[in-house]
N, CA and C of each residue as an Amber inpcrd file, in Angstrom:
protein
   660
 108.0750000  83.5120000 123.5650000 108.8880000  84.6250000 123.8990000
 108.0700000  85.9610000 123.4090000 107.5910000  85.9320000 121.9130000
 107.0050000  87.0700000 121.5640000 105.8560000  87.5080000 122.0190000
 105.0310000  86.1800000 122.5110000 103.8200000  86.4770000 123.2530000
 104.1060000  86.9950000 124.6930000 105.0590000  86.8100000 125.0750000
 105.3650000  87.6330000 126.6660000 106.2700000  88.9800000 126.3280000
 106.4760000  89.3050000 125.4910000 106.8470000  90.4110000 125.1170000
 105.6120000  91.3840000 124.7420000 104.6900000  90.6990000 124.1700000
 103.5780000  91.3630000 123.6360000 102.8070000  91.7210000 125.2020000
 102.9730000  90.6640000 126.2570000 102.2080000  91.1050000 127.4960000
 102.9940000  92.1530000 128.1440000 104.1750000  92.2100000 128.3380000
 104.7130000  93.0980000 128.6240000 105.1250000  94.4040000 128.7900000
 105.0060000  94.5400000 126.7520000 104.6940000  95.7480000 126.5250000
 103.3280000  96.7950000 126.6470000 102.3440000  95.7410000 126.4500000
 101.1360000  96.3470000 126.8430000 100.8310000  96.7890000 127.8780000
 101.5150000  96.4560000 129.2460000 101.0430000  96.7520000 130.4980000
 102.1110000  98.0460000 130.8530000 101.4470000  99.0830000 131.6690000
 100.1880000  98.8560000 132.1640000  99.2860000  99.8380000 131.2350000
  99.7820000 100.8300000 130.5600000  99.0320000 101.5560000 130.0000000
  97.9580000 100.8470000 128.8410000  98.6490000 100.6650000 128.0410000
  97.8760000 100.0000000 126.5620000  96.8900000  98.9740000 126.6350000
  97.0200000  97.8470000 127.6950000  95.9580000  97.1210000 127.7770000
  94.5770000  97.6230000 128.4810000  95.0560000  98.6720000 129.7820000
  93.8060000  99.3030000 130.0470000  93.1590000 100.1870000 129.3260000
  94.0680000 100.8000000 128.0480000  93.4230000 101.6240000 127.2610000
  92.3070000 100.8760000 126.4750000  92.8150000  99.5430000 125.9250000
  91.8350000  98.5960000 125.3320000  90.5400000  98.2070000 126.0180000
  91.1360000  97.6250000 127.2700000  89.8550000  97.7020000 127.9430000
  88.7550000  98.6590000 128.4890000  89.2250000  99.6360000 128.3670000
  88.2560000 100.9190000 128.4740000  87.7840000 101.4190000 127.5080000
  88.5740000 101.0250000 126.3110000  87.5020000 100.7820000 124.9540000
  86.3910000 100.0480000 124.9090000  86.3220000  98.8090000 125.3660000
  85.6200000  97.9100000 125.2300000  84.4380000  98.1980000 126.4910000
  84.7780000  98.5750000 127.4850000  83.8690000  99.6020000 128.7620000
  83.2720000 100.5320000 127.9590000  83.5890000 101.2120000 127.3470000
  82.9110000 102.5130000 126.7340000  81.8870000 102.0230000 125.4560000
  81.9110000 100.9650000 125.2870000  80.9740000 100.1170000 123.7660000
  80.2080000  99.3330000 124.4910000  78.7570000  98.9760000 123.7460000
  78.1310000  98.3470000 124.3340000  78.0470000  96.9760000 124.1050000
  78.8600000  96.6330000 122.8920000  79.1450000  95.0710000 122.4950000
  80.4880000  94.9420000 123.5390000  81.1560000  95.7350000 123.5630000
  82.2140000  95.4440000 123.9840000  82.2850000  94.9610000 125.6680000
  81.2220000  95.7160000 126.1440000  81.0940000  95.3710000 127.5140000
  80.2860000  94.1800000 127.5440000  79.6130000  93.5350000 126.5800000
  79.0230000  92.3170000 126.6220000  80.0560000  90.9910000 126.2190000
  81.2060000  91.5440000 125.5420000  82.2110000  90.4390000 125.5620000
  82.8400000  90.3790000 126.7090000  83.1330000  91.5130000 127.4390000
  83.6360000  91.4510000 128.5550000  82.8870000  90.5500000 129.5260000
  81.5160000  90.4020000 129.7400000  80.8980000  89.9810000 130.3100000
  80.5480000  88.4860000 130.3010000  80.5100000  87.8760000 128.8770000
  80.6640000  86.8150000 128.7850000  81.7800000  86.0750000 128.4490000
  82.8360000  86.7720000 128.1690000  83.9030000  86.4090000 127.9810000
  84.3130000  85.0110000 127.1180000  83.5750000  85.0220000 125.6380000
  83.8020000  84.0150000 124.6610000  85.2790000  83.7010000 124.4840000
  85.3030000  82.3900000 124.0920000  86.6550000  81.8780000 123.6920000
  86.6150000  81.3660000 122.4470000  87.5050000  81.6340000 121.3040000
  87.6320000  81.3120000 119.8370000  88.5730000  80.1130000 119.8930000
  87.8660000  78.8810000 119.5960000  88.7820000  77.6710000 119.1390000
  87.8780000  76.6500000 118.3600000  88.5950000  75.8580000 118.2260000
  87.8630000  74.7230000 117.4400000  86.7320000  73.9070000 118.0570000
  86.7920000  74.3020000 119.5360000  85.7920000  73.3920000 120.3750000
  84.6510000  74.2370000 120.3730000  84.9210000  75.9260000 120.3010000
  83.6200000  76.6390000 120.1530000  83.3630000  77.1840000 119.2260000
  84.0830000  76.8090000 117.9460000  83.3750000  77.3670000 116.6850000
  83.3840000  75.9180000 115.6840000  82.2360000  75.3440000 115.3250000
  82.3580000  74.3420000 114.4920000  82.6830000  74.5640000 112.9700000
  83.9350000  73.9460000 112.6030000  84.1810000  74.2380000 111.4940000
  83.1770000  73.8120000 110.4430000  82.8440000  73.0000000 110.6230000
  81.8470000  71.9830000 109.6950000  80.7690000  72.8570000 109.3340000
  80.0600000  73.1240000 110.4860000  79.0600000  74.3530000 110.7840000
  79.7770000  75.8450000 109.6010000  80.7450000  76.3940000 109.7230000
  81.4530000  77.5100000 109.0320000  81.8740000  77.4220000 107.7300000
  82.2510000  76.1460000 107.4410000  82.2140000  75.7510000 105.6440000
  81.0500000  75.5600000 104.8410000  79.5390000  75.4250000 105.9320000
  78.4840000  75.1060000 105.4110000  77.5520000  76.6240000 105.1890000
  78.2430000  77.5400000 105.3780000  77.5210000  79.0070000 105.4630000
  77.7570000  79.5020000 104.0070000  77.0670000  80.1730000 103.3710000
  77.1870000  81.0280000 102.4870000  78.4180000  81.6160000 102.0400000
  78.7980000  81.6890000 100.5270000  80.0760000  82.0040000 100.5080000
  80.9700000  83.1430000 101.2440000  80.0020000  83.9900000 100.7750000
  80.3350000  85.6880000 101.3500000  80.1050000  85.8800000 102.6240000
  79.6540000  85.0020000 103.2950000  79.3590000  84.8710000 104.9230000
  80.7510000  85.3540000 105.6070000  80.7030000  85.9980000 106.6460000
  81.6980000  85.8510000 107.6320000  82.3400000  84.9030000 108.0800000
  81.3770000  84.1080000 108.4220000  81.8850000  82.8230000 108.9670000
  82.7390000  81.5370000 108.0530000  81.9910000  81.5560000 106.6640000
  82.8080000  81.1610000 105.6210000  84.0720000  81.5830000 105.0570000
  84.0340000  82.8520000 105.3620000  85.4190000  83.6230000 104.7790000
  86.5030000  83.4570000 105.9630000  85.8910000  83.2600000 107.0820000
  86.9590000  82.9440000 107.9150000  87.3810000  81.1860000 108.1320000
  86.5970000  80.7130000 108.0850000  87.0040000  78.9310000 107.5900000
  87.9600000  78.9410000 106.3510000  87.6130000  79.6620000 105.3300000
  88.2880000  79.4250000 104.2060000  89.5460000  79.9550000 104.1490000
  89.3800000  80.9660000 104.8180000  91.0460000  81.6100000 105.0080000
  91.8400000  80.5130000 105.9340000  91.0290000  80.2990000 106.9180000
  91.9100000  78.9030000 107.8190000  92.3820000  77.9320000 107.0260000
  91.3970000  77.4840000 106.3250000  92.0700000  76.3710000 105.2700000
  92.8600000  76.7210000 104.2490000  92.9140000  77.5620000 103.4850000
  93.9200000  78.1160000 102.5820000  95.2480000  78.2540000 103.1500000
  95.0510000  78.9400000 104.1720000  96.5050000  79.1250000 104.8880000
  97.0980000  78.4010000 105.7340000  96.6520000  76.8970000 105.8820000
  96.8400000  75.9590000 106.9550000  96.8560000  76.1000000 108.3330000
  96.0690000  77.3780000 108.5190000  96.0170000  77.6010000 110.1500000
  94.7880000  77.1340000 110.9880000  95.3440000  77.0130000 112.3830000
  93.9940000  76.5560000 113.3490000  93.6750000  77.5630000 114.1400000
  92.4300000  77.7010000 114.8360000  92.4390000  78.5110000 115.7040000
  92.8990000  78.1480000 116.9410000  93.1060000  77.0910000 117.1060000
  93.7890000  76.7070000 118.5740000  95.3980000  77.0950000 118.5890000
  95.7940000  78.0440000 118.0320000  97.2220000  77.8900000 118.0330000
  97.9100000  78.9150000 118.9500000  96.9110000  80.2480000 119.6200000
  97.1240000  81.3160000 120.5480000  97.4510000  80.9400000 121.6800000
  98.8230000  81.3570000 122.1670000  99.2390000  81.2520000 123.3880000
  98.2820000  81.7470000 124.2850000  98.0350000  81.2450000 125.7710000
  97.2120000  81.4670000 126.8670000  98.0060000  82.8500000 127.4150000
  97.5170000  83.7600000 127.9430000  97.8870000  84.9680000 128.3930000
  98.6370000  84.4070000 129.9740000  99.8380000  84.8270000 130.0300000
 100.2720000  84.4630000 131.2940000 100.6750000  85.6130000 132.3260000
 101.2280000  86.6560000 131.9030000 101.9430000  87.8970000 132.2360000
 101.1860000  89.2700000 132.7560000  99.8890000  88.7370000 132.5170000
  99.1000000  90.2600000 132.9900000  98.3230000  89.7390000 134.2780000
  98.4110000  90.4710000 135.0130000  97.8720000  90.2030000 136.3990000
  96.3780000  90.3130000 136.3980000  96.0240000  91.6180000 135.9160000
  94.3750000  92.0150000 136.2720000  93.8120000  90.9520000 135.3700000
  92.7290000  90.1650000 135.6270000  91.9490000  89.1770000 135.0310000
  91.6210000  89.5920000 134.0150000  90.6300000  90.7720000 133.9780000
  90.1830000  91.1140000 132.9110000  90.6710000  91.6990000 131.7690000
  92.0760000  92.5930000 132.2370000  93.0000000  92.9670000 131.1360000
  93.5990000  91.6510000 130.5460000  93.6730000  90.6610000 131.1520000
  94.4730000  89.4730000 130.8050000  93.4070000  88.8200000 129.7040000
  91.9620000  88.8610000 130.0720000  91.0370000  88.3920000 128.9930000
  91.4230000  89.3260000 127.8640000  91.2800000  90.4430000 127.7270000
  91.2710000  91.4330000 126.6730000  92.3010000  90.9390000 125.9570000
  93.5990000  90.8180000 126.4220000  94.7640000  90.2090000 125.5170000
  94.4810000  88.9370000 124.9750000  93.7480000  88.4210000 125.2250000
  93.1770000  86.7430000 125.1590000  92.3380000  87.0750000 123.8360000
  91.5610000  87.8420000 123.9600000  90.7930000  88.0990000 123.0160000
  91.0810000  88.6490000 121.7940000  92.2140000  89.6800000 122.1280000
  92.9130000  90.0700000 120.7560000  93.6280000  88.9290000 120.1490000
  94.4650000  88.4630000 120.9590000  95.0830000  87.0020000 120.0390000
  93.9820000  86.1020000 119.2020000  93.1220000  85.7570000 119.9230000
  92.1190000  84.8530000 119.2300000  91.3920000  85.2820000 118.0300000
  91.0810000  86.8350000 117.7950000  90.3530000  87.2040000 116.8970000
  91.0200000  87.4880000 115.7580000  92.8190000  87.5810000 116.1290000
  93.5010000  88.0330000 114.9390000  93.3920000  87.7090000 113.5040000
  92.8110000  86.1020000 113.4780000  92.7580000  85.6270000 112.3600000
  91.2580000  86.1300000 111.7290000  90.4240000  86.6450000 112.4120000
  89.1650000  87.0900000 111.8520000  89.7150000  88.5170000 111.1320000
  90.9100000  89.1390000 111.5850000  91.1410000  90.1440000 111.0230000
  91.9120000  89.9210000 109.6170000  92.7230000  88.8040000 109.4600000
  92.8570000  88.3250000 108.3200000  91.9660000  87.7950000 107.5490000
  91.0030000  87.2670000 107.8730000  89.9790000  86.9420000 107.2100000
  89.3300000  88.0070000 106.3930000  88.8740000  88.9500000 107.0480000
  87.9020000  89.8110000 106.2040000  88.9120000  91.0110000 105.6480000
  89.9700000  90.8790000 105.6360000  91.1420000  91.8030000 104.7310000
  91.4940000  91.1800000 103.6330000  91.6600000  89.3710000 103.9430000
  91.7990000  88.5030000 102.8870000  93.6020000  88.8550000 102.7990000
  94.3550000  89.1190000 104.0500000  95.3880000  89.2150000 103.9710000
  96.2640000  87.8070000 104.4530000  97.0550000  87.2150000 103.3130000
  97.5320000  86.1350000 103.7830000  98.6270000  85.9190000 105.0290000
  99.0370000  84.5370000 105.6630000  99.5390000  84.5910000 106.7550000
 101.0990000  84.4660000 106.4700000 101.5340000  84.7410000 105.1010000
 103.0620000  84.9790000 104.8620000 103.3180000  86.3390000 105.3040000
 104.6320000  86.5130000 105.7810000 105.2070000  87.5340000 106.2330000
 104.7500000  88.8740000 105.6140000 104.7740000  88.9610000 104.6400000
 103.8350000  90.1700000 103.6240000 102.8810000  90.8310000 104.5840000
 101.7030000  89.8860000 104.4280000 100.5240000  89.9610000 104.9540000
 100.1440000  89.8710000 106.4800000 101.2000000  89.3440000 107.2450000
 101.4160000  89.3820000 108.4820000 101.6850000  90.7070000 108.7290000
 102.5820000  91.6060000 108.2280000 103.1370000  92.7590000 108.5180000
 102.0690000  93.4480000 108.3900000 101.5610000  93.6030000 107.0730000
 100.2240000  94.5980000 106.7340000  99.1660000  94.5420000 107.9930000
  98.7020000  93.2360000 108.4280000  97.5880000  92.9850000 109.2600000
  98.1140000  93.7490000 110.5540000  99.4690000  93.5560000 111.1210000
 100.1700000  93.9310000 112.2120000  99.9230000  95.5060000 112.1980000
 100.3290000  96.3100000 111.2220000 100.3230000  97.5530000 110.7160000
  98.7680000  98.2540000 110.9900000  97.6760000  97.4420000 110.5760000
  96.3000000  97.8110000 110.6220000  96.1260000  97.6030000 112.1390000
  96.6870000  96.6760000 112.8400000  96.3950000  96.4490000 114.4780000
  96.7340000  97.3410000 115.2740000  97.8230000  98.0740000 114.7560000
  98.7810000  99.0490000 115.5700000  97.5410000 100.4220000 115.6970000
  97.4550000 100.7240000 114.3040000  96.9390000 101.7220000 113.9830000
  95.2260000 101.7580000 115.0370000  94.8920000 100.4950000 115.0460000
  93.4200000 100.1030000 115.7920000  93.7080000  99.9790000 116.8580000
  94.3330000  99.3410000 117.3540000  94.4870000  99.1670000 118.6750000
  95.6240000 100.0370000 119.7730000  96.6790000 100.1960000 119.1360000
  97.7650000 100.6340000 119.7410000  98.4920000 100.1880000 120.5270000
  98.3290000  98.6430000 120.8060000  99.4090000  97.6390000 121.1120000
 100.5610000  97.9470000 121.0130000 101.3920000  98.0400000 121.8240000
 102.8680000  98.3180000 121.1000000 103.7210000  96.9890000 120.5150000
 103.0620000  95.6200000 120.8480000 103.7610000  94.8180000 120.1760000
 103.2830000  94.7510000 118.7460000 102.0230000  95.0070000 118.1070000
 101.9680000  95.0740000 116.7810000 102.9920000  96.3640000 115.9090000
 103.1180000  97.4000000 116.7880000 104.0230000  98.4010000 116.3830000
 105.4940000  97.6460000 115.9360000 105.7930000  97.1900000 117.1390000
 107.2950000  96.2780000 117.1250000 107.4550000  95.2070000 115.9370000
 106.0440000  94.9780000 115.8420000 106.3000000  93.7890000 114.5390000
 106.8880000  94.0970000 113.2770000 106.7770000  95.8480000 113.0910000
 106.8480000  96.5380000 111.6430000 108.2780000  96.4190000 111.5130000
 109.1430000  96.0230000 112.1120000 110.7200000  95.9340000 112.2980000
 110.7370000  94.8270000 111.0830000 109.7780000  93.6310000 111.3450000
 109.7510000  92.6040000 110.3700000 109.9910000  93.0180000 108.8460000
 109.7700000  94.2600000 108.4170000 109.9220000  94.8560000 107.2500000
 111.4740000  94.5340000 106.8470000 111.9990000  94.5930000 107.3860000
 113.5300000  94.3610000 107.1240000 113.9650000  93.1550000 106.5120000
 112.9630000  92.3370000 106.6650000 113.2980000  90.8920000 105.9190000
 112.8180000  90.7700000 104.7450000 112.0690000  91.9370000 104.1760000
 111.2320000  91.7450000 102.8800000 112.1740000  92.0870000 101.9280000
 112.0590000  91.1260000 100.8030000 112.9410000  91.8450000  99.5560000
 112.5600000  93.1330000  99.0250000 113.4480000  93.6800000  98.2320000
 113.5460000  95.1370000  97.9160000 111.8380000  95.2490000  97.2600000
 111.4320000  94.4110000  96.3750000 110.3650000  94.8460000  95.5730000
 109.1590000  94.3990000  96.6590000 109.2300000  93.5790000  97.6320000
 108.4720000  93.6620000  98.7500000 108.0920000  94.6940000  99.7110000
 109.1060000  95.0880000  99.8940000 109.2490000  96.4480000 100.8820000
 108.5000000  97.6950000  99.8130000 109.0140000  97.7620000  98.7080000
 108.0460000  98.7380000  97.9250000 106.7680000  98.9380000  97.9660000
 106.1550000  97.3070000  97.6530000 104.5410000  97.0530000  97.8750000
 103.9710000  97.4800000  99.0580000 104.9060000  97.0070000 100.3190000
 104.4360000  97.4860000 101.4410000 104.3180000  98.9890000 101.6250000
 105.3290000  99.2440000 101.1650000 105.1060000 101.2280000 101.5910000
 104.1350000 101.9600000 100.4430000 104.5010000 101.0130000  99.6200000
 103.2180000 101.9760000  98.4030000 101.9770000 101.6600000  98.6720000
 101.6620000 100.2300000  99.1610000 100.1390000 100.1740000  99.2290000
 100.0130000  99.5910000 100.5590000 100.6050000  98.9050000 101.1690000
  99.8540000  98.2500000 102.3050000  99.7820000  99.3000000 103.5500000
 100.9570000  99.6450000 103.7830000 101.1680000 100.7180000 104.9750000
  99.8760000 101.8820000 104.8540000 100.3230000 102.6240000 103.3640000
  98.8500000 103.4310000 103.7610000  97.6990000 102.9270000 104.0590000
  97.0860000 101.9030000 103.5120000  96.1090000 100.9650000 103.5900000
  95.6380000 100.6650000 104.9930000  96.7220000 100.2800000 105.5750000
  97.1240000  99.8390000 107.1640000  96.6130000 101.1410000 107.5660000
  97.2450000 102.2800000 107.7160000  97.1310000 103.6410000 108.6540000
  95.9330000 104.0610000 108.5760000  95.3780000 104.1170000 107.2390000
  93.9930000 104.8620000 106.7250000  92.9740000 104.0150000 107.1290000
  93.0070000 102.9160000 107.1630000  91.6410000 101.7680000 107.5730000
  91.9280000 101.3090000 109.2720000  93.2420000 101.4460000 109.7740000
  93.4070000 101.1000000 111.0950000  92.9420000 102.1430000 112.4200000
  92.7320000 103.6380000 111.4600000  92.3320000 104.9940000 112.3680000
  91.2490000 105.4500000 112.1700000  90.5400000 104.7210000 111.2040000
  89.1560000 105.4140000 110.6490000  88.2360000 104.2390000 111.0340000
  88.8280000 103.0440000 110.9850000  87.5700000 101.7770000 111.6180000
  87.2380000 101.9550000 112.8590000  86.0630000 101.3610000 113.0220000
  85.8780000 101.0590000 114.3430000  86.8460000  99.9630000 115.0280000
  86.7950000 100.1380000 116.3110000  87.9980000  99.2690000 117.3090000
  87.4220000  97.8120000 117.1640000  88.3100000  96.8660000 116.2960000
  87.7340000  95.5540000 115.7260000  87.6560000  94.6470000 117.3080000
  88.0650000  94.8940000 118.5310000  88.2330000  94.6650000 119.6980000
  86.9570000  94.4900000 120.1940000  85.9930000  95.3800000 119.7970000
  84.5280000  95.4140000 120.1860000  83.8610000  94.3460000 119.1310000
  84.0520000  93.8800000 118.2660000  83.4380000  92.8400000 117.6910000
  83.2140000  91.7410000 118.1580000  81.7400000  91.2190000 117.9500000
  81.3830000  90.0840000 118.7040000  81.2380000  89.1720000 117.4850000
  82.6290000  88.5060000 117.4960000  82.5290000  87.5950000 116.0620000
  81.5200000  86.4370000 115.9130000  81.2720000  85.9130000 116.8310000
  80.5900000  84.6890000 117.1050000  79.2760000  85.2400000 116.5550000
  78.4880000  86.2200000 116.5630000  77.3860000  87.1260000 116.3620000
  77.4230000  87.3110000 114.7520000  78.3780000  87.2810000 114.4440000
  78.7070000  87.8780000 112.8000000  78.9620000  86.9670000 111.8020000
  79.0940000  85.5990000 112.2510000  79.3220000  84.4470000 111.3930000
  78.5100000  84.3600000 110.1900000  77.2740000  84.5910000 110.4240000
  76.1210000  84.1550000 109.0460000  76.0160000  85.4510000 108.1670000
  76.5780000  86.5880000 108.5970000  76.3120000  88.0560000 108.1380000
  77.0810000  88.1920000 106.8140000  76.9550000  88.9270000 105.6460000
  77.6840000  88.8850000 104.8460000  79.0000000  90.0730000 105.0950000
  80.2990000  89.4620000 104.7450000  81.3530000  89.9860000 105.0030000
  81.7940000  91.3320000 104.2960000  81.0120000  91.4240000 103.1880000
  80.9880000  93.0640000 102.8080000  80.4460000  93.8740000 103.9110000
  79.1040000  93.5960000 104.2230000  78.2500000  94.3140000 104.7080000
  79.1300000  94.7510000 106.2920000  79.7570000  93.9290000 106.8260000
  80.5630000  93.8410000 108.2010000  81.4910000  95.1260000 107.9730000
  82.1880000  94.5820000 107.0540000  83.4930000  95.3080000 106.4680000
  82.9140000  96.9340000 106.2990000  81.7790000  97.1540000 105.5250000
  81.3290000  98.7300000 105.4450000  80.7250000  99.4500000 106.8310000
  80.2910000  98.0850000 107.6620000  79.7410000  98.7310000 108.8500000
  81.1720000  99.3200000 109.7040000  82.2330000  98.6650000 109.7810000
  83.7350000  98.6510000 110.5560000  84.2660000 100.0050000 110.2530000
  84.0130000 100.0930000 108.6400000  84.6910000 100.9580000 107.8590000
  86.2710000 100.6530000 107.4000000  86.0960000  99.3690000 107.0870000
  87.1940000  98.8960000 106.3660000  87.4940000  98.4670000 105.1210000
  88.2380000  99.1470000 104.5810000  88.6310000  98.7190000 103.0190000
  89.3900000  97.7500000 102.8320000  88.6490000  96.5630000 102.0660000
  89.0840000  95.6400000 101.6120000  90.7290000  95.8530000 100.7210000
  92.0100000  95.4860000 101.0850000  92.9130000  95.7590000 100.2060000
  93.4120000  94.9360000  99.1820000  93.9900000  95.2610000  98.3200000
  94.4840000  94.8920000  96.8330000  94.7030000  93.5210000  97.7140000
  94.3740000  92.4560000  96.5730000  94.9410000  90.6490000  97.0100000
  96.3240000  90.6090000  96.8600000  96.8760000  90.5100000  97.6700000
  98.3960000  90.1080000  98.1800000  98.8070000  88.9500000  97.0990000
  97.9470000  87.9480000  97.5200000  98.3260000  87.0870000  96.7110000
  98.6510000  86.6700000  95.4140000  97.2600000  87.7120000  94.6200000
  97.5320000  88.2030000  93.3700000  98.2260000  88.7130000  92.7200000
  98.5720000  89.9990000  93.6330000  99.7560000  90.5770000  92.7780000
 100.9280000  89.5830000  93.2280000 101.3210000  88.8320000  93.9220000
 102.5820000  88.0440000  93.6500000 102.4420000  87.2280000  92.9290000
 101.0070000  86.3210000  92.2840000 100.8930000  85.5840000  91.5740000
 101.3530000  86.3610000  90.2090000 100.8930000  87.3900000  90.0440000
 101.0300000  88.2990000  88.6220000 102.6740000  88.5950000  88.6780000
 103.3920000  88.8850000  89.6050000 104.6620000  89.0130000  89.6130000
 105.3410000  87.8330000  89.1230000 105.0410000  86.5320000  89.8110000
 105.7590000  85.6650000  89.3020000 105.7460000  85.2600000  87.8760000
 104.4330000  85.5770000  87.2750000 103.6580000  85.0890000  86.1340000
 104.8570000  85.9210000  84.9370000 104.7910000  87.3080000  85.5800000
 105.9140000  88.2550000  84.7620000 107.3090000  87.6410000  84.5760000
 107.6040000  87.3110000  85.6260000 109.0950000  86.7220000  85.6480000
 109.1010000  85.4940000  85.0920000 108.3370000  84.6830000  85.0000000
 108.2910000  83.5250000  83.8660000 108.6090000  83.9460000  82.4180000
 107.5340000  84.8430000  81.8820000 107.1410000  85.2630000  80.8870000
 108.5760000  86.0230000  80.3720000 109.4840000  86.5690000  81.4250000
 110.4640000  87.0960000  80.8210000 111.5580000  86.2140000  80.7090000
 111.9200000  84.7600000  81.7500000 112.5690000  84.3480000  81.4130000
 112.0680000  83.3140000  80.2080000 111.1210000  83.3620000  79.6350000
 110.9130000  82.3670000  78.6440000 111.3400000  83.0460000  77.2610000
 110.9020000  84.6580000  77.3890000 111.4430000  85.3840000  76.1490000
 112.6980000  85.3200000  75.7780000 113.5320000  85.1280000  77.0410000
 114.9500000  85.3880000  76.9540000 115.5310000  83.7430000  76.5550000
 114.9960000  82.6280000  76.9740000 115.1670000  81.6450000  76.3700000
 115.0880000  81.4960000  74.9300000 113.8650000  81.9890000  74.3420000
 113.3020000  81.9020000  73.1740000 114.5440000  82.7640000  72.4140000
 114.9040000  84.1600000  72.7290000 115.6620000  84.5520000  72.1610000
 117.1750000  84.0700000  72.0560000 117.7190000  83.0530000  73.0240000
 118.5040000  82.5310000  72.8840000 118.5660000  81.8060000  71.6870000
 117.2270000  80.8280000  71.9870000 117.3060000  79.7330000  70.9030000
 117.4270000  80.3520000  69.4530000 117.0150000  81.4730000  69.3460000
 116.7350000  82.1430000  68.0010000 118.2330000  82.3000000  67.7230000
 119.1400000  82.9210000  68.2230000 120.5230000  83.3450000  68.0950000
 121.4170000  81.9000000  68.1650000 120.7030000  80.9480000  68.4250000
 121.7600000  79.6240000  68.3500000 122.5450000  79.4310000  69.8490000
 122.1430000  80.2780000  70.8610000 123.1290000  80.3760000  71.8570000
 122.8150000  78.9190000  72.9970000 121.2920000  78.6080000  72.9810000
 121.1290000  77.5950000  73.8660000 121.0750000  76.2410000  73.1240000
C-alpha cells in the first residue's frame, strides 16, 4: 500500500525530474544504461563482511546485520508505466539502505523519519515528504530531538549533497566511507542509538537514586 502510494505520488512530474537528474550526470547515465539491481543475489554478504571496517561495503553489511534487515525486502515497482522511470523508482528503493548505512541512522521510527527527511530534501519524491507525518507518533522527547537535531541536519545535508540517486554504490564498496561522505557533501549525524542509550542510562540512574533515597528514609 505504501509502495503503491509512493509510485502514485511520484508521477508524472517527480519521477521524471529524478530520471532527468540521472540523465544529466555521467554516472547516472551509466546506471540507467546498466540497470544494476541490489539484492543478496547481486551482492555477496560474505565479501562485504570481509572488507575493511570503514569501507562502504563493510559499513553497509554491518548496518544490515545490526538492524536485522535484508536487501531483499524492497517491493517491485508496479504502477509506473514508463520503463526507465520504473527503474529509477526501483533503484531509489534498493539504495535506501545505503543511505541508512552511510549516515548510521537506525531503522527504528526516529531514524527512519530522519532518513526520509534527508531523502525528501535530496530527491523531492513526495512520499518521502509525506512520511514525515509519522513524527506525530514520536514521544515528546523524541519529537524535540528530531526538530532540534535531525530535521536541521536532514534539510542542510539533503539540499547541499550531491543527488544520491547518482551514486553507483556497487563501485564504491571498497572505498572509505568517510571519503565518500566528503565527496557527496554529507555530514554524519549525531549517533541516534548512542543518544537513546545515554538517555536510558540517565533514566536508570535517576530511578536508582530515588530508590536509594527511599531506602535511606525507610520508605522501601
